Tab-separated table of C-alpha atoms and ligand atoms in Angstrom:
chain	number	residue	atom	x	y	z
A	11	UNK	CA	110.187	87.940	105.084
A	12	UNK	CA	110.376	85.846	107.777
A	13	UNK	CA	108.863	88.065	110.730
A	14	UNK	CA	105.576	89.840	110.990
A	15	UNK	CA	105.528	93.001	109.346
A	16	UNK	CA	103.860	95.953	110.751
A	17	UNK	CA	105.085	98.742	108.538
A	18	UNK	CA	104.313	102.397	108.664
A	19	UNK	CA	104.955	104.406	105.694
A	20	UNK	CA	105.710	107.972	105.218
A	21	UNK	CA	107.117	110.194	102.326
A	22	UNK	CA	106.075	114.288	101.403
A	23	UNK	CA	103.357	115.147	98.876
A	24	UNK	CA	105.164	114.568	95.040
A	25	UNK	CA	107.693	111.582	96.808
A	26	UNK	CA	106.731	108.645	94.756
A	27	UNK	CA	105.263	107.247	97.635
A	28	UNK	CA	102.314	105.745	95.444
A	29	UNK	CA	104.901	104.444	93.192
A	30	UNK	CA	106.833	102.689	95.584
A	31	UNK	CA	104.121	101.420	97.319
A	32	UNK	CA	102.248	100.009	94.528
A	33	UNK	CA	105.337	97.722	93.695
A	34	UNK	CA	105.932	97.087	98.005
A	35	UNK	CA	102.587	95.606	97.955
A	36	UNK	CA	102.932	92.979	94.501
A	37	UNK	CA	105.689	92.181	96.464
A	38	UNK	CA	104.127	91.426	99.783
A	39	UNK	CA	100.773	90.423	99.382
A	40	UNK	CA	100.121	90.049	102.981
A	41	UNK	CA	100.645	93.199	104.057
A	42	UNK	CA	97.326	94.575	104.300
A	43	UNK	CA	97.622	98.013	103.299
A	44	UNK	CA	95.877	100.353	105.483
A	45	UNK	CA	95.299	104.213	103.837
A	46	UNK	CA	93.766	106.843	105.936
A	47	UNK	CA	92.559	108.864	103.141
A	48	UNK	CA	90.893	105.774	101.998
A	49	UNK	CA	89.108	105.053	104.982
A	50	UNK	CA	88.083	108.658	105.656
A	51	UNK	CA	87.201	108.953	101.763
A	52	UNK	CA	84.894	105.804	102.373
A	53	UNK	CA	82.829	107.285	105.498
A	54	UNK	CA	82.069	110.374	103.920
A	55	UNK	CA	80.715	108.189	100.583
A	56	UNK	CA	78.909	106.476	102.900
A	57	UNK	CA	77.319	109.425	104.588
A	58	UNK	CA	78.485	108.066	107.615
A	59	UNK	CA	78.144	110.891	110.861
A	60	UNK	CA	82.251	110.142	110.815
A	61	UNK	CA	82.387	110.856	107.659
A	62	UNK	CA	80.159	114.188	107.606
A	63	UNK	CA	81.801	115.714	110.491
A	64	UNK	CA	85.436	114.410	108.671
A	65	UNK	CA	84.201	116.436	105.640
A	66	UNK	CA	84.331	119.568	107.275
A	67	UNK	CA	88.424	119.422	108.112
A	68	UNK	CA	89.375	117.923	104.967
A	69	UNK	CA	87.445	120.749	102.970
A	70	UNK	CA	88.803	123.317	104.911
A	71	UNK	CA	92.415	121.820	104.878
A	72	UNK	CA	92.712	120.916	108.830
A	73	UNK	CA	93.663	117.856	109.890
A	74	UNK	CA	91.091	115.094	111.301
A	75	UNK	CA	90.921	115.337	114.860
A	76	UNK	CA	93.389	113.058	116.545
A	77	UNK	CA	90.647	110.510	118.913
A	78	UNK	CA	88.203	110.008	115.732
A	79	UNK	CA	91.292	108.842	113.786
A	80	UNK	CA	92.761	106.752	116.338
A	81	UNK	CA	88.985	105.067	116.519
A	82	UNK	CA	88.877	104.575	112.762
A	83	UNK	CA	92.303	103.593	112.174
A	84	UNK	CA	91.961	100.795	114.884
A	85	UNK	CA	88.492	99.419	114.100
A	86	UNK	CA	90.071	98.709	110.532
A	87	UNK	CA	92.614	97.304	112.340
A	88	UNK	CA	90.333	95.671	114.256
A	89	UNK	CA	88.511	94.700	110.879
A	90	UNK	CA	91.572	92.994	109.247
A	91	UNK	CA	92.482	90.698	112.177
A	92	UNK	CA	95.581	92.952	113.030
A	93	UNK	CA	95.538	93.202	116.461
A	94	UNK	CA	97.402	90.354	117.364
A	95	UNK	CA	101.401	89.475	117.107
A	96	UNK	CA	101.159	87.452	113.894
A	97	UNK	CA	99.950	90.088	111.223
A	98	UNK	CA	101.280	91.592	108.814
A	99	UNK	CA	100.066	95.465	107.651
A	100	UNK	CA	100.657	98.525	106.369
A	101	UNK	CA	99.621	101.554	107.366
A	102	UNK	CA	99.770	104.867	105.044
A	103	UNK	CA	98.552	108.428	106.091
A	104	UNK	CA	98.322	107.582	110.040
A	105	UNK	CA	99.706	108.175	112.605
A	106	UNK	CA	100.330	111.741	111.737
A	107	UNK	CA	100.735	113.286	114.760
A	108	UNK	CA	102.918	112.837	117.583
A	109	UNK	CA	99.290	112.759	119.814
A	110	UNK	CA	98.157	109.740	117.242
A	111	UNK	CA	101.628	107.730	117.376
A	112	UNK	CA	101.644	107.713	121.421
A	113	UNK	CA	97.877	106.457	121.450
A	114	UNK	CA	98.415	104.397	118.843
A	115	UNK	CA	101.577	102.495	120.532
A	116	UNK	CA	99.082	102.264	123.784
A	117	UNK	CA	96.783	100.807	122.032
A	118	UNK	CA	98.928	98.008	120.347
A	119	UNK	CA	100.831	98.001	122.945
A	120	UNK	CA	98.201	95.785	124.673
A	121	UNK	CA	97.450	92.877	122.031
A	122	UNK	CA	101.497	92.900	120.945
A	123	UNK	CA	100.981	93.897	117.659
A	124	UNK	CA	103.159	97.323	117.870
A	125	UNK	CA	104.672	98.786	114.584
A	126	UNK	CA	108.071	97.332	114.142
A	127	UNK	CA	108.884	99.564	110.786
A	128	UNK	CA	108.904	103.051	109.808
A	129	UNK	CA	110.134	103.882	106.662
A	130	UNK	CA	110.183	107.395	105.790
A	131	UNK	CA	111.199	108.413	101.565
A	132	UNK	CA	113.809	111.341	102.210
A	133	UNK	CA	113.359	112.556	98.202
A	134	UNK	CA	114.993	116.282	98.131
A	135	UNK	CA	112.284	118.912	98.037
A	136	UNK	CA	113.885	120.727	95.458
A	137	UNK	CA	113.739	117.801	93.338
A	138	UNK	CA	109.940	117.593	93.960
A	139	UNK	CA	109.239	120.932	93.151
A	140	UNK	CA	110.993	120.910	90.022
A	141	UNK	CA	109.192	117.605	88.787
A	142	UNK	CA	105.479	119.591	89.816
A	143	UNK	CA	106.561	123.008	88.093
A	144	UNK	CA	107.711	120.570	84.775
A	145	UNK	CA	104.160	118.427	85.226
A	146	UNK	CA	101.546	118.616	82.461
A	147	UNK	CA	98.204	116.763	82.475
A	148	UNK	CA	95.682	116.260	79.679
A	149	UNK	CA	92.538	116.416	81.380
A	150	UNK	CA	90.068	114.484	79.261
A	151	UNK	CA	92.077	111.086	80.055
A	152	UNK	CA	94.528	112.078	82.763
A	153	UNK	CA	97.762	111.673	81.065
A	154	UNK	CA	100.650	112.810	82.488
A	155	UNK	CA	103.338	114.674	81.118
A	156	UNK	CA	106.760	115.749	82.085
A	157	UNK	CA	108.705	118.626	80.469
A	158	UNK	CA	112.118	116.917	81.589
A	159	UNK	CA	111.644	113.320	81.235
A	160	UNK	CA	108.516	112.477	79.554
A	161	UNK	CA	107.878	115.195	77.075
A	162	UNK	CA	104.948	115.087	74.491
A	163	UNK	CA	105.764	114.619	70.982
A	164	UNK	CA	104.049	118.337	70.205
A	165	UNK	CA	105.002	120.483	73.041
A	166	UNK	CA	102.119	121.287	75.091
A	167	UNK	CA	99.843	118.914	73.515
A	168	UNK	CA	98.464	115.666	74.204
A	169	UNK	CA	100.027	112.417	72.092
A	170	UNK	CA	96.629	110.754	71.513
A	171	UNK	CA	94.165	113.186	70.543
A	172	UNK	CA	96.558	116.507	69.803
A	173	UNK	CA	94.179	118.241	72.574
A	174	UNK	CA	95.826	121.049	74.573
A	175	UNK	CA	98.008	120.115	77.749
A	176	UNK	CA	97.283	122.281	81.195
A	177	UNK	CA	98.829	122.802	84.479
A	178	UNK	CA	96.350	120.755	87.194
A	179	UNK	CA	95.451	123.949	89.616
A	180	UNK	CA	97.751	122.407	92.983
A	181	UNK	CA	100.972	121.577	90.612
A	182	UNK	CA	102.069	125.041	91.000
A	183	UNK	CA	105.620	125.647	93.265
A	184	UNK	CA	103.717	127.805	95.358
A	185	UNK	CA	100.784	125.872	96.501
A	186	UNK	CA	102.815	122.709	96.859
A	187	UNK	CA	105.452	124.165	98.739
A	188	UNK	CA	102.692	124.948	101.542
A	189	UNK	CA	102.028	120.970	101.090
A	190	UNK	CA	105.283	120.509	101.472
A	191	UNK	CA	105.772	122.601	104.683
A	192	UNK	CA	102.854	121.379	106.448
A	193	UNK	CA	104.252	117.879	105.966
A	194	UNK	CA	107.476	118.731	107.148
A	195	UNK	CA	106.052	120.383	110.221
A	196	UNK	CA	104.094	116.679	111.059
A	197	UNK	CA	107.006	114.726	110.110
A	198	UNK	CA	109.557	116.341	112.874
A	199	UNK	CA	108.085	115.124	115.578
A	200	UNK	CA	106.510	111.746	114.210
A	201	UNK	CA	110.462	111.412	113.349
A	202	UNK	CA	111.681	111.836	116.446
A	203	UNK	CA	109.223	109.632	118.620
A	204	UNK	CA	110.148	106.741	116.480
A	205	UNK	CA	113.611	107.245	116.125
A	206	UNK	CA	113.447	106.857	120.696
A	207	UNK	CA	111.616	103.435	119.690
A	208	UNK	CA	114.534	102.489	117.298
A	209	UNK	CA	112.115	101.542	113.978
A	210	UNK	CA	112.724	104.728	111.737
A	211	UNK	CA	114.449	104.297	108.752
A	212	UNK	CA	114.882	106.896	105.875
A	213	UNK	CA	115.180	106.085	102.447
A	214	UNK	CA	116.501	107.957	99.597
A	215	UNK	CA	117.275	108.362	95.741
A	216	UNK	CA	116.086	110.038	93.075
A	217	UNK	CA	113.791	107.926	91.377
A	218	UNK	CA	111.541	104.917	92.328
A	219	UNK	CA	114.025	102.435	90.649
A	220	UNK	CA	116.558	103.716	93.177
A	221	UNK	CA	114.780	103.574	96.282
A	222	UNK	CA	112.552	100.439	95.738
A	223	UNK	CA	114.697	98.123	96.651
A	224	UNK	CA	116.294	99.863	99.376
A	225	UNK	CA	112.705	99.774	100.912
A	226	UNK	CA	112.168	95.719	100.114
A	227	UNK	CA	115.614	95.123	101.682
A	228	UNK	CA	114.194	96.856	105.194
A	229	UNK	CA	110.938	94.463	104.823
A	230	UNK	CA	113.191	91.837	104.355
A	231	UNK	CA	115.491	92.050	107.060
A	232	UNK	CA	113.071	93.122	109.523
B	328	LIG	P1	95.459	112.092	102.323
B	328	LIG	O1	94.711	111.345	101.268
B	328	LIG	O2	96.360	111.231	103.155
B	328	LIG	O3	96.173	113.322	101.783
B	328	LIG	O4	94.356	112.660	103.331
B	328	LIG	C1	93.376	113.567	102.925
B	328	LIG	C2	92.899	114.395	104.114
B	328	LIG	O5	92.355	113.527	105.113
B	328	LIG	C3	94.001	115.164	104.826
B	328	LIG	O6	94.257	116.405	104.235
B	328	LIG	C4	93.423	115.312	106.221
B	328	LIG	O7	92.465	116.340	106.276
B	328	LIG	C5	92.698	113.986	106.416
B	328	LIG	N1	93.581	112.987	107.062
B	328	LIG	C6	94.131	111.881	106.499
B	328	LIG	N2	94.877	111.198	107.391
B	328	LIG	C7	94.800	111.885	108.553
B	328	LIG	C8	95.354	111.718	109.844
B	328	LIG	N3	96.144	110.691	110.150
B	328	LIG	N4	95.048	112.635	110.780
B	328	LIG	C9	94.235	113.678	110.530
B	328	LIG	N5	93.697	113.913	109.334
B	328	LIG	C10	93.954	113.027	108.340
């Protein structure tokens, strides 16, 4: 990786995008990675007015309003050293609305440290919703099983303790298919702005073994 990398990262609920990330940033240390549930999550542990009033959307569902994210997002920025032309980050959850990319451009815009890669995971929806119908969990330690590809030895019970296996309440089609749609409604639009700038890429495959190095290829040739 030869030039600064400022990398946005996208991919719909059930993508892998945790996956491929995880392995993205062993692989790049420097990127500083940059999550805005993380940094929302952390105000409202702090008790932070931010955070209180931030609590309210997130219970309910809505989205953050655009101007206190764009003030978060860039006073982590801010935080990190990022706003100049030499660093490196990653940024995961934000911008997430066409009205946070174009403010979010201005804003770098000024100190030359714009994004210069969007990578979006293109992983058919089908395919996700299949994998969250199939998805088993044993509560007590949070392993995960999968009907298809990870069965438990006992059906519906877990390999450790023999305990019973249940369905997590939001892995059912229906609920994540409104996950699903609500991300593909933000995602048009984000898609298209960045497309005009020339720095969206989509990646896909169908599992993380597939699209992982597609996605350290871009960060290398950047
Ligand atoms: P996440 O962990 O990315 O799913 O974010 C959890 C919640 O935080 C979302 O459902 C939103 O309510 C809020 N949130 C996270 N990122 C943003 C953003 N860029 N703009 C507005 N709201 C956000």
């Amino acid at each position: 990786m030869l030039k600064p990398t400022r990398l946005l990262f996208l991919g719909a609920p059930g993508s892998g995008k945790g996956t491929i990330l995880k392995r993205l940033l062993k692989r790049f240390p420097q990127l500083h990675p940059i999550s805005s549930g993380d940094v929302l999550r952390s105000q409202i542990s702090k008790g932070t007015e931010i955070g209180k009033e931030a609590d309210k959307y997130i219970k309910t569902g809505l989205l953050v309003p655009d101007s206190t994210m764009v003030n978060l997002i860039t006073e982590q920025l801010r935080e990190l050293n990022g706003l100049n032309d030499k660093a490196n980050w990653l940024l995961d959850g934000f911008p997430r609305t066409f009205a946070q990319a174009e403010k979010l451009t201005e804003i770098l815009d000024t100190t030359n440290a714009n994004l210069n890669l969007v990578v979006e995971l293109d992983v058919d929806q089908k395919l996700i919703l299949h994998r969250i119908e199939s998805r088993y969990v044993h509560l007590p330690s949070g392993r995960i099983y999968s009907l298809d590809y990870n069965p438990p030895k006992v059906p519906f019970k877990d390999d450790v303790t023999g305990e019973d296996l249940v369905k997590r309440e939001d892995d059912n089609a229906k609920t994540f298919k409104k996950r699903l749609d609500k991300y593909n409604e933000e995602i048009g639009p984000l898609r298209e702005y960045y497309q005009k700038l020339g720095i969206w890429h989509s990646v896909s495959g169908e599992t993380s073994d597939i699209i992982y190095p597609k996605v350290e290829k871009l960060v290398y040739e950047l």
